[in-house]
């Protein structure tokens, strides 16, 4: 008996290969990792979604420590700048907070008022098995509590020996990047018999501040370091596959160039178990997971002198039971229940000798919790050899509450927070949401040349704890809230409604001749009660002068997003595996605040990626171009700044000999100086220069990597 991941996941996430630029295509084509456990009927190939393999992630990981940055190579996926390994992904204009992100089937909760430890920050591209992205029409069986789509990260499946001996296998890598003096290592090691498998994965990465292009110099508060360790056990029996995994994540520091604070300690422990079995009546998938996170913020050397500790503790628990039934020869019925519990304490210890930050602790969130119970049903039908459909419905109950809060003290300079705490404590803070979700996906493949797909989804997301329960009204307290990288202050709103989004998308995939693939995917999303923010007041500095920053309060508005993802690939000579391939990918999104007739904040302008990849046996050569248009549609309420258009060129080469792969890459070959469209405000530099400017992009870097598999 053999087992695999959920058939629903595979069905939704099979990528049209033209989604991926040429360097990623070349790496995918060369993947040779054996699949340890595969079974079940062949999945219905649909055009929605994209997937990047573990081999590609390992190769791309030499140039980025951030899984989200690797995903930005996919059309429609962009990243908002965070720390060096914790950028926040966006899918078709919808931010990370509106996505459902799973790591080995478990969701990871926000554990910071600035969202510094985003879910993908707990992963390392060097040690993953695959990452899949499905936009807003994702089937309901993949998850709820989102309006923007699903990102699913999976470790490599367990491997077992094919005889009575002991299998010893794994991979190792090391890399160095000249810009930032960055270095890192990773190791994966598996020991297995025919029925028992044990796999260790570990990685370490460290970097100094990176240098911007041209003569701009170092980007302050961009240094980071982290390590990850995990041990996975798997037992294969006649009853099914049993898995147990645990791990530890530690980051001693991570600078954030667009936040007032930096991360000075982040520790997270997790344990999870899973059972998968196949029976005559269908398949079963049972899982449960637990995670504890301790997070601390303060100032690193590049930020203001002094100290302002901010601590967050989070406990999370996940459980799910999923079933997949055969309903005749051509139909599948999926159903399941899920439960997620989040508990959070967020408090800021007093600073000795400070009249503003003392004499007591500032209680930002007191034993806040967010519990979500969900149930779904989904029907997949293969109507004919050319026509298939997936229909699903999901219901979720979200319950939230938090305890009483407190300011630092009761002096006159703290009066705004004193009054805000009193008002917050006086209200009933319990909030319950009943959320409905539905999705429908129809795929028609009349020939090998053409695939057409049409999807519709109604998705609902409840506010997170910080959106509902951040309460501080003082200038400093409110500026500690927010993941927007704009330096502004944010105040929560307990009366926020859940976001409800209706999305329509289509895919046209063409293969007019052998070796040529074209793909177009237009989409439209309308969001009722989109959670944005409304102006409260201008914020002043210590001298009472206008600071250039504002205070806003989370509020519901109506919004819309529409755009186009397009890609093309042409094999110019030979094959993908051994030849020359040219590819291009384009993404465009237009996002509007319909309530106030304003642009939505932090949206990626029109962008294009093109790549040329050549493989000849052990030799790999590549060239790539990234062009980003000027960002002119900005949110005036947040004082969002415009950015100019830019183009970046990169070159790469690699050679494999005796199982060892040596690679060299030049990023931003011409050391172009440019501003990141989604970088936010450069607050790390602002504290030194006094000038407000966008965060600068990375300058030229020469990257070296050495890896092997055994």
XYZ file of C-alpha atoms in Angstrom:
710
model
C 0.000 0.000 0.000
C 1.250 3.500 -0.766
C 0.104 6.968 0.126
C 0.321 10.589 -1.011
C -0.881 14.068 -0.148
C -4.531 14.989 -0.505
C -5.865 14.362 -4.000
C -7.717 17.652 -3.736
C -4.463 19.493 -3.242
C -2.884 17.840 -6.238
C -5.945 18.451 -8.372
C -5.950 22.168 -7.648
C -2.236 22.844 -7.798
C -0.863 21.181 -10.906
C 0.941 24.009 -12.604
C 0.754 24.931 -16.212
C 4.499 24.939 -16.802
C 4.325 28.197 -18.700
C 3.691 29.954 -15.405
C 7.340 29.623 -14.469
C 10.233 31.652 -15.900
C 12.972 29.820 -17.758
C 15.508 29.414 -14.931
C 12.833 27.765 -12.793
C 11.662 25.651 -15.716
C 15.135 24.366 -16.347
C 15.585 23.397 -12.742
C 12.194 21.706 -12.587
C 12.954 19.703 -15.673
C 16.101 18.380 -14.101
C 14.509 17.293 -10.857
C 15.500 13.758 -10.092
C 14.195 13.345 -6.557
C 12.408 10.011 -6.363
C 8.883 10.183 -5.032
C 8.812 7.944 -2.028
C 5.071 7.435 -1.760
C 2.674 7.789 -4.682
C -0.745 6.282 -5.209
C -4.251 7.044 -6.352
C -5.907 7.945 -9.604
C -4.188 10.502 -11.845
C -5.185 14.057 -10.889
C -7.243 16.255 -13.173
C -4.802 18.684 -14.730
C -6.123 22.210 -14.318
C -4.503 25.490 -15.213
C -5.190 27.228 -11.904
C -2.174 27.503 -9.650
C 1.542 26.892 -9.823
C 4.030 24.723 -8.010
C 7.790 24.977 -7.488
C 9.681 21.764 -6.770
C 12.157 21.153 -3.988
C 15.073 20.956 -6.411
C 14.197 24.368 -7.834
C 13.808 25.824 -4.351
C 17.251 24.557 -3.379
C 18.833 26.105 -6.463
C 17.049 29.427 -6.105
C 17.722 29.421 -2.355
C 21.367 30.174 -3.054
C 20.317 33.721 -4.014
C 17.564 34.198 -1.427
C 17.009 33.054 2.148
C 13.342 33.940 1.832
C 10.821 31.446 0.454
C 8.449 34.302 -0.406
C 11.107 35.930 -2.584
C 11.495 32.698 -4.561
C 7.722 32.599 -5.116
C 7.794 36.119 -6.567
C 9.087 34.581 -9.807
C 5.531 33.345 -10.442
C 3.135 35.668 -12.338
C 0.715 37.373 -9.980
C 2.885 36.749 -6.915
C 4.784 39.670 -5.404
C 6.315 40.373 -2.013
C 6.080 43.232 0.464
C 9.425 43.989 2.052
C 9.971 42.713 5.574
C 13.170 41.387 7.083
C 15.819 39.385 5.270
C 13.885 36.129 5.518
C 10.337 37.284 6.212
C 8.935 39.143 3.222
C 5.150 38.963 2.996
C 3.736 37.357 -0.165
C 0.908 38.930 -2.132
C -1.245 37.131 -4.695
C -2.998 39.269 -7.291
C -2.859 42.331 -5.071
C -4.148 40.639 -1.908
C -1.724 40.655 1.003
C -0.403 37.853 3.185
C -3.034 38.508 5.865
C -5.666 37.604 3.254
C -3.968 34.358 2.204
C -4.194 30.939 3.820
C -0.608 29.751 4.273
C 0.048 26.159 5.285
C 3.355 24.568 6.270
C 3.030 20.782 6.140
C -0.721 21.177 6.476
C -0.552 23.447 9.549
C -1.282 27.176 9.680
C 1.112 29.479 11.559
C -0.355 32.426 13.455
C 0.813 36.015 13.492
C 2.908 36.534 16.626
C 3.872 40.189 16.280
C 2.020 43.527 15.937
C 4.261 44.199 12.896
C 3.882 40.654 11.488
C 7.658 40.224 11.555
C 7.459 36.434 11.847
C 5.302 35.722 8.804
C 4.453 32.039 8.183
C 6.997 31.550 5.402
C 9.772 32.930 7.645
C 9.736 29.562 9.435
C 10.766 27.821 6.214
C 14.025 27.690 4.283
C 14.058 27.210 0.490
C 17.017 24.856 0.834
C 15.136 22.203 2.809
C 11.604 22.156 1.341
C 9.918 19.535 -0.812
C 7.616 21.858 -2.789
C 5.584 25.070 -2.597
C 2.228 25.501 -4.338
C 0.233 28.673 -4.938
C -3.460 28.780 -5.865
C -5.248 32.148 -6.233
C -8.679 33.172 -4.968
C -10.685 30.439 -6.717
C -8.889 27.714 -4.746
C -11.177 24.746 -3.895
C -12.717 24.987 -0.430
C -11.077 21.709 0.593
C -7.730 23.507 0.577
C -8.685 25.812 3.439
C -10.729 28.802 4.508
C -10.307 32.110 6.335
C -8.896 33.761 3.208
C -10.021 35.805 0.241
C -6.784 35.815 -1.758
C -5.763 32.205 -2.191
C -3.736 29.407 -0.653
C 0.018 28.881 -0.359
C 0.924 25.342 0.652
C 4.461 24.433 1.711
C 5.314 20.744 1.905
C 8.403 18.977 3.169
C 9.824 16.191 1.039
C 7.753 12.993 1.472
C 9.238 10.246 3.644
C 11.499 7.792 1.855
C 11.837 4.097 2.590
C 14.358 1.437 1.622
C 13.304 -0.869 -1.214
C 15.023 -3.894 0.329
C 15.939 -5.304 3.729
C 18.925 -3.005 4.139
C 19.157 0.505 5.561
C 18.765 3.452 3.196
C 21.050 6.425 3.870
C 20.312 9.417 1.673
C 20.237 13.194 1.809
C 21.586 16.473 0.530
C 23.864 19.259 1.716
C 24.636 22.758 0.516
C 26.579 25.879 1.352
C 26.449 29.311 -0.225
C 27.893 32.813 -0.030
C 26.563 36.151 -1.310
C 28.925 39.075 -1.634
C 26.257 41.720 -0.994
C 25.662 41.631 2.739
C 28.507 39.190 3.342
C 25.833 36.508 3.563
C 26.551 32.854 4.163
C 24.428 29.812 4.912
C 24.336 26.033 5.029
C 21.681 23.337 4.942
C 21.538 19.599 5.506
C 18.917 16.904 4.969
C 19.669 13.355 6.123
C 17.392 10.300 5.962
C 17.899 6.884 7.553
C 15.237 4.374 6.563
C 14.268 0.732 6.449
C 11.393 -0.709 4.416
C 8.834 0.459 7.003
C 10.499 3.093 9.185
C 11.987 6.419 8.100
C 13.739 9.185 10.051
C 14.700 12.495 8.424
C 16.616 15.422 9.916
C 16.617 18.814 8.202
C 18.558 21.824 9.386
C 19.776 25.163 8.096
C 21.628 28.287 9.187
C 21.826 31.708 7.546
C 23.501 34.969 8.554
C 23.800 38.327 6.801
C 24.978 41.855 7.448
C 23.213 44.935 6.052
C 22.973 44.774 2.272
C 24.194 47.542 -0.042
C 21.812 49.377 -2.332
C 22.658 49.850 -5.991
C 24.851 52.644 -7.286
C 26.330 54.942 -4.651
C 23.465 54.767 -2.139
C 25.441 52.731 0.385
C 24.192 50.261 2.983
C 20.488 49.836 3.729
C 20.305 50.116 7.498
C 18.435 47.551 9.601
C 18.619 44.816 6.958
C 20.862 42.334 8.826
C 19.552 38.968 10.017
C 20.394 35.496 11.265
C 18.359 32.354 11.880
C 18.557 28.608 12.286
C 15.949 25.873 11.823
C 15.972 22.225 12.893
C 13.357 19.504 12.365
C 13.110 15.749 12.853
C 10.452 13.735 11.002
C 9.551 10.103 11.696
C 7.347 7.967 9.450
C 6.000 4.445 9.863
C 4.476 2.538 6.944
C 2.073 -0.245 7.891
C -0.760 -2.165 6.261
C -3.134 0.228 8.027
C -1.576 3.340 6.520
C 1.178 5.909 6.878
C 1.867 7.392 10.331
C 3.990 10.537 10.630
C 5.362 12.527 13.565
C 7.410 15.696 13.188
C 8.883 18.255 15.572
C 11.178 21.221 15.199
C 12.744 24.386 16.563
C 13.265 27.809 14.979
C 15.550 30.484 16.428
C 16.406 33.934 15.147
C 18.662 36.026 17.413
C 18.037 39.142 15.318
C 16.425 40.414 12.146
C 16.471 44.040 11.095
C 13.444 45.640 9.460
C 14.314 48.648 7.297
C 10.668 49.777 7.069
C 9.615 49.376 10.716
C 10.313 51.433 13.840
C 11.292 48.239 15.638
C 13.554 45.269 14.932
C 13.246 41.646 15.953
C 15.810 40.796 18.630
C 14.703 37.259 19.495
C 12.246 34.814 17.974
C 11.892 31.230 19.172
C 9.299 28.747 18.006
C 8.710 25.078 18.829
C 6.303 22.795 17.037
C 5.103 19.198 17.005
C 2.598 17.613 14.654
C 1.246 14.212 13.784
C -0.528 12.845 10.743
C -2.195 9.621 9.635
C -3.108 8.794 6.036
C -4.852 5.631 4.961
C -6.512 4.170 1.899
C -9.523 1.902 2.242
C -12.094 0.294 -0.026
C -14.578 3.047 0.789
C -12.108 5.939 0.348
C -9.125 7.776 1.793
C -8.690 9.319 5.235
C -6.303 12.056 6.368
C -6.101 12.899 10.089
C -3.734 15.517 11.498
C -3.033 17.589 14.592
C -0.339 20.128 15.406
C 0.860 22.442 18.169
C 3.187 25.462 18.073
C 4.546 27.844 20.711
C 6.250 31.108 19.746
C 8.103 33.635 21.904
C 8.834 36.870 20.059
C 10.765 39.954 21.198
C 11.241 43.338 19.533
C 13.591 46.186 20.370
C 16.118 48.404 18.603
C 19.152 47.062 16.779
C 22.194 49.295 16.363
C 20.857 51.152 13.309
C 17.682 52.368 15.021
C 17.181 54.946 17.733
C 19.386 54.748 20.861
C 17.872 53.390 24.043
C 15.491 50.521 24.572
C 11.820 49.708 24.098
C 11.177 45.990 24.648
C 8.011 44.479 23.174
C 7.174 40.836 23.863
C 4.619 38.476 22.329
C 3.717 34.910 23.283
C 1.522 32.736 21.064
C 0.148 29.218 21.506
C -1.541 27.538 18.535
C -3.303 24.227 17.966
C -4.550 22.684 14.701
C -6.640 19.569 14.112
C -8.307 18.235 10.972
C -10.132 15.148 9.729
C -10.466 14.865 5.948
C -12.149 12.161 3.887
C -12.081 11.446 0.159
C -14.702 9.053 -1.239
C -15.063 7.555 -4.692
C -18.608 8.264 -5.914
C -18.663 6.149 -9.010
C -15.963 5.727 -11.594
C -15.603 9.409 -12.509
C -16.571 11.327 -9.360
C -14.998 12.137 -5.998
C -16.607 13.466 -2.829
C -14.422 15.222 -0.268
C -15.527 16.294 3.165
C -13.824 17.315 6.356
C -13.790 19.245 9.596
C -11.038 21.537 10.890
C -10.292 23.327 14.146
C -7.736 26.037 14.856
C -6.985 27.728 18.189
C -4.812 30.823 18.642
C -3.919 32.315 22.054
C -1.810 35.459 22.363
C -0.294 37.699 25.017
C 1.305 40.946 23.801
C 2.919 43.171 26.430
C 5.640 45.812 26.495
C 7.804 45.791 29.656
C 8.526 49.174 31.292
C 11.779 50.979 30.519
C 13.683 51.985 33.624
C 14.001 55.748 33.974
C 11.498 56.526 31.213
C 8.553 58.783 32.048
C 6.734 57.766 28.855
C 7.346 53.997 28.934
C 6.671 53.175 32.575
C 6.333 52.587 35.416
C 4.152 49.579 34.452
C 3.990 47.204 31.519
C 1.886 48.243 28.541
C -0.659 45.450 28.008
C -1.458 45.449 24.300
C -3.298 42.104 24.046
C -4.263 40.221 27.202
C -4.904 36.511 26.653
C -6.543 37.183 23.320
C -7.861 34.192 21.464
C -9.221 33.377 18.027
C -10.887 29.984 17.566
C -12.048 28.726 14.185
C -14.203 25.650 13.523
C -14.887 24.673 9.906
C -16.657 22.005 7.865
C -16.740 21.554 4.112
C -18.010 19.364 1.303
C -16.673 19.223 -2.235
C -17.660 17.335 -5.387
C -15.291 16.641 -8.265
C -16.707 15.216 -11.477
C -14.973 14.089 -14.651
C -17.942 14.572 -16.965
C -15.959 13.344 -19.954
C -12.393 12.967 -21.114
C -12.352 16.677 -21.937
C -14.658 18.253 -19.329
C -14.337 18.272 -15.543
C -15.712 20.351 -12.683
C -15.184 20.933 -8.966
C -17.897 22.405 -6.712
C -17.536 23.036 -2.990
C -19.122 24.694 0.038
C -17.502 25.559 3.385
C -18.862 26.962 6.654
C -16.671 28.483 9.373
C -17.398 29.750 12.856
C -14.819 32.238 14.198
C -14.920 33.214 17.881
C -12.683 35.952 19.289
C -12.182 37.634 22.652
C -9.504 39.287 24.773
C -8.975 40.449 28.341
C -8.576 43.902 29.849
C -5.619 46.055 28.811
C -3.475 48.732 30.471
C -1.218 51.670 29.482
C 2.316 52.233 30.786
C 1.056 54.638 33.418
C -1.405 57.413 34.212
C 0.633 60.593 33.699
C -0.587 63.462 31.527
C 1.698 62.492 28.626
C 0.080 59.023 28.698
C -3.478 60.327 28.848
C -4.447 59.329 25.284
C -3.674 55.687 26.102
C -5.244 55.943 29.565
C -8.563 57.047 28.097
C -8.345 54.495 25.272
C -7.690 51.631 27.713
C -10.612 52.681 29.889
C -12.975 52.772 26.919
C -11.694 49.433 25.588
C -12.072 47.681 28.947
C -15.637 48.953 29.315
C -16.986 47.242 26.195
C -17.973 43.647 25.539
C -15.034 42.440 23.457
C -16.364 39.018 22.391
C -17.001 38.753 18.662
C -18.410 35.801 16.685
C -18.529 35.448 12.899
C -20.404 32.880 10.803
C -18.658 32.713 7.442
C -19.709 30.962 4.236
C -17.362 30.066 1.395
C -17.992 28.461 -1.968
C -16.010 27.679 -5.099
C -16.690 26.336 -8.580
C -14.113 25.404 -11.186
C -14.792 24.091 -14.702
C -12.046 22.915 -17.039
C -12.452 22.059 -20.733
C -9.615 20.534 -22.734
C -10.925 19.922 -26.253
C -7.473 18.998 -27.569
C -3.806 18.801 -26.680
C -3.489 22.332 -28.029
C -6.042 24.151 -25.857
C -7.186 24.215 -22.231
C -9.896 26.586 -20.993
C -10.788 27.080 -17.366
C -13.379 29.238 -15.637
C -13.580 29.674 -11.887
C -15.787 31.481 -9.383
C -15.409 31.719 -5.621
C -17.035 33.469 -2.697
C -14.514 33.651 0.154
C -14.706 35.168 3.640
C -11.986 36.203 6.103
C -12.532 37.349 9.678
C -10.305 40.117 11.104
C -7.137 39.067 12.889
C -6.528 39.816 16.555
C -4.523 42.990 15.948
C -7.077 44.397 13.502
C -9.850 44.002 16.085
C -8.109 44.458 19.415
C -5.219 46.954 19.063
C -6.407 49.842 21.193
C -3.590 52.376 21.870
C -4.355 55.963 20.820
C -1.060 57.579 21.791
C 1.329 58.441 18.973
C 3.999 55.963 20.032
C 1.615 53.127 20.918
C -0.250 53.285 17.617
C 2.971 53.419 15.586
C 3.940 50.065 17.071
C 0.966 48.493 15.265
C 0.945 47.690 11.571
C 2.578 45.515 8.934
C 2.420 48.124 6.174
C 5.975 49.444 6.421
C 4.749 53.044 6.175
C 5.691 54.382 9.625
C 2.096 55.366 10.387
C 0.111 54.458 13.490
C -2.837 52.056 13.500
C -5.719 51.590 15.935
C -7.871 48.464 16.088
C -11.626 48.298 15.666
C -13.623 45.639 17.572
C -16.620 46.214 15.297
C -14.903 45.233 12.064
C -16.929 42.946 9.818
C -15.407 39.959 8.003
C -14.167 40.569 4.477
C -16.285 38.943 1.750
C -14.813 38.536 -1.716
C -16.325 37.362 -4.982
C -13.744 36.318 -7.550
C -14.092 35.347 -11.196
C -11.045 34.139 -13.082
C -10.284 32.421 -16.353
C -7.335 30.633 -17.894
C -6.538 30.109 -21.554
C -3.571 27.778 -22.065
C -2.304 27.152 -25.596
C 0.314 24.851 -27.068
C 0.023 25.761 -30.772
C 3.181 23.881 -31.751
C 5.494 21.525 -29.929
C 7.807 23.423 -27.607
C 5.680 26.594 -27.444
C 3.344 27.303 -24.521
C 1.180 30.384 -23.974
C -1.013 31.231 -21.015
C -3.397 34.096 -20.226
C -5.273 34.452 -16.942
C -7.554 37.473 -16.412
C -9.322 37.891 -13.070
C -11.689 40.158 -11.160
C -12.259 40.312 -7.397
C -14.782 42.493 -5.605
C -14.422 42.727 -1.830
C -17.208 43.908 0.442
C -16.026 45.130 3.860
C -12.362 45.043 2.831
C -10.317 45.940 5.918
C -8.438 49.161 5.208
C -7.895 52.183 7.467
C -9.427 55.642 7.834
C -7.620 58.841 8.824
C -7.755 59.805 12.520
C -5.138 62.520 13.010
C -1.708 63.798 12.040
C 1.053 62.658 14.369
C 3.539 65.133 15.833
C 7.109 64.644 17.017
C 8.488 65.258 20.519
C 8.634 69.007 19.774
C 4.997 69.147 18.711
C 5.882 69.526 15.030
C 4.217 67.600 12.211
C 6.118 64.310 11.902
C 5.010 63.449 8.379
C 3.159 60.401 9.719
C -0.519 59.898 10.491
C -2.727 57.802 12.734
C -5.388 55.610 11.126
C -8.063 53.253 12.402
C -8.905 49.929 10.793
C -12.235 50.194 8.981
C -14.328 48.345 6.415
C -14.542 49.690 2.887
C -15.493 48.249 -0.503
C -12.662 47.408 -2.891
C -12.004 45.772 -6.229
C -9.000 44.110 -7.845
C -8.656 43.156 -11.476
C -5.723 42.258 -13.648
C -3.960 39.862 -15.946
C -1.250 37.244 -15.547
C 0.402 36.113 -18.772
C 3.307 33.846 -19.587
C 5.010 32.207 -22.524
C 7.708 29.631 -23.049
C 9.527 28.495 -26.176
C 12.050 25.692 -26.510
C 14.475 27.191 -29.010
C 16.763 24.186 -29.331
C 16.676 20.613 -28.083
C 14.478 20.022 -25.055
C 13.949 21.654 -21.688
C 16.167 19.018 -20.114
C 18.983 19.436 -22.615
C 18.656 22.507 -24.768
C 17.798 26.203 -24.828
C 14.564 27.673 -23.470
C 13.216 31.223 -23.581
C 10.391 32.314 -21.303
C 8.584 35.446 -20.178
C 5.995 36.255 -17.525
C 3.931 39.418 -17.112
C 1.672 40.548 -14.268
C -0.625 43.561 -13.976
C -3.107 44.415 -11.237
C -5.368 47.425 -10.677
C -6.715 47.832 -7.126
C -9.180 50.499 -6.005
C -10.878 51.674 -2.829
C -14.426 51.989 -4.179
C -15.721 53.678 -1.029
C -13.383 56.682 -1.268
C -12.303 56.421 -4.918
C -8.642 55.957 -3.985
C -5.927 53.463 -4.885
C -5.380 50.530 -2.538
C -2.100 50.857 -0.652
C 1.064 48.970 -1.640
C 0.244 47.479 -5.025
C 2.799 46.112 -7.482
C 2.941 48.009 -10.781
C 3.118 46.323 -14.181
C 6.116 43.994 -14.244
C 7.804 41.623 -16.652
C 10.339 38.832 -16.178
C 12.192 37.150 -19.021
C 14.731 34.364 -18.896
C 16.998 32.397 -21.181
C 18.197 29.009 -19.946
C 20.607 26.622 -21.622
C 21.496 23.115 -20.479
C 24.093 20.876 -22.091
C 24.765 17.826 -19.979
C 26.399 18.957 -16.744
C 26.579 22.607 -17.829
C 23.837 25.140 -17.047
C 23.810 28.744 -18.254
C 21.189 31.401 -17.639
C 20.350 35.048 -18.174
C 17.356 36.932 -16.832
C 15.766 40.348 -17.047
C 13.315 41.907 -14.599
C 11.495 45.097 -15.560
C 9.126 46.966 -13.224
C 7.082 49.973 -14.286
C 6.843 53.182 -12.291
C 4.445 53.138 -9.357
C 2.196 56.170 -9.789
C -1.054 55.014 -8.127
C -0.428 55.627 -4.424
C -2.553 55.979 -1.285
C -2.414 59.668 -0.250
C -3.777 58.984 3.249
C -0.679 56.973 4.134
C 1.706 59.382 2.379
C 2.732 56.493 0.140
C 5.620 57.472 -2.126
C 5.919 56.943 -5.853
C 8.766 54.878 -7.289
C 10.480 55.035 -10.671
C 10.635 52.263 -13.259
C 13.730 50.082 -13.327
C 15.280 47.069 -15.050
C 17.659 44.490 -13.557
C 19.872 42.001 -15.372
C 21.291 38.771 -13.971
C 23.618 36.033 -15.228
C 24.235 32.541 -13.886
C 26.278 29.425 -14.590
C 26.533 26.008 -12.948
C 28.387 22.757 -13.479
C 27.795 19.339 -11.941
C 30.695 16.926 -11.489
C 30.769 13.659 -9.548
C 27.537 14.534 -7.753
C 28.650 18.034 -6.738
C 27.027 21.137 -8.238
C 28.965 24.410 -8.261
C 27.005 27.528 -9.216
C 27.830 31.202 -9.633
C 25.358 34.017 -10.159
C 25.557 37.775 -10.632
C 22.438 39.601 -9.437
C 21.752 43.173 -10.545
C 24.752 42.884 -12.840
C 24.996 46.619 -13.560
C 24.507 47.652 -9.906
C 21.326 49.577 -10.716
C 20.063 51.934 -7.996
C 16.294 51.654 -7.548
C 13.463 51.862 -5.015
C 11.333 48.860 -4.112
C 7.682 49.486 -5.127
C 6.466 47.411 -2.166
C 9.349 48.305 0.134
C 7.579 50.890 2.246
C 9.354 53.740 4.019
C 13.060 53.451 4.830
C 12.727 54.033 8.579
C 16.117 52.495 9.344
C 17.750 55.234 7.279
C 15.288 57.917 8.438
C 16.612 57.775 12.005
C 20.070 58.739 10.701
C 19.380 60.956 7.690
C 16.081 62.540 8.736
C 14.840 62.072 5.158
C 11.739 60.111 4.214
C 12.392 57.865 1.230
C 11.376 54.415 -0.036
C 13.488 51.382 0.830
C 16.237 50.874 -1.745
C 16.638 47.600 -3.604
C 19.669 45.352 -3.397
C 22.724 46.277 -5.455
C 25.017 43.933 -7.323
C 25.782 40.626 -5.624
C 27.950 37.718 -6.713
C 26.565 34.489 -5.283
C 28.403 31.178 -4.996
C 26.911 27.848 -3.981
C 28.097 24.267 -3.662
C 25.637 21.415 -3.187
C 25.455 17.653 -3.358
C 22.950 14.813 -3.078
C 23.760 11.350 -1.809
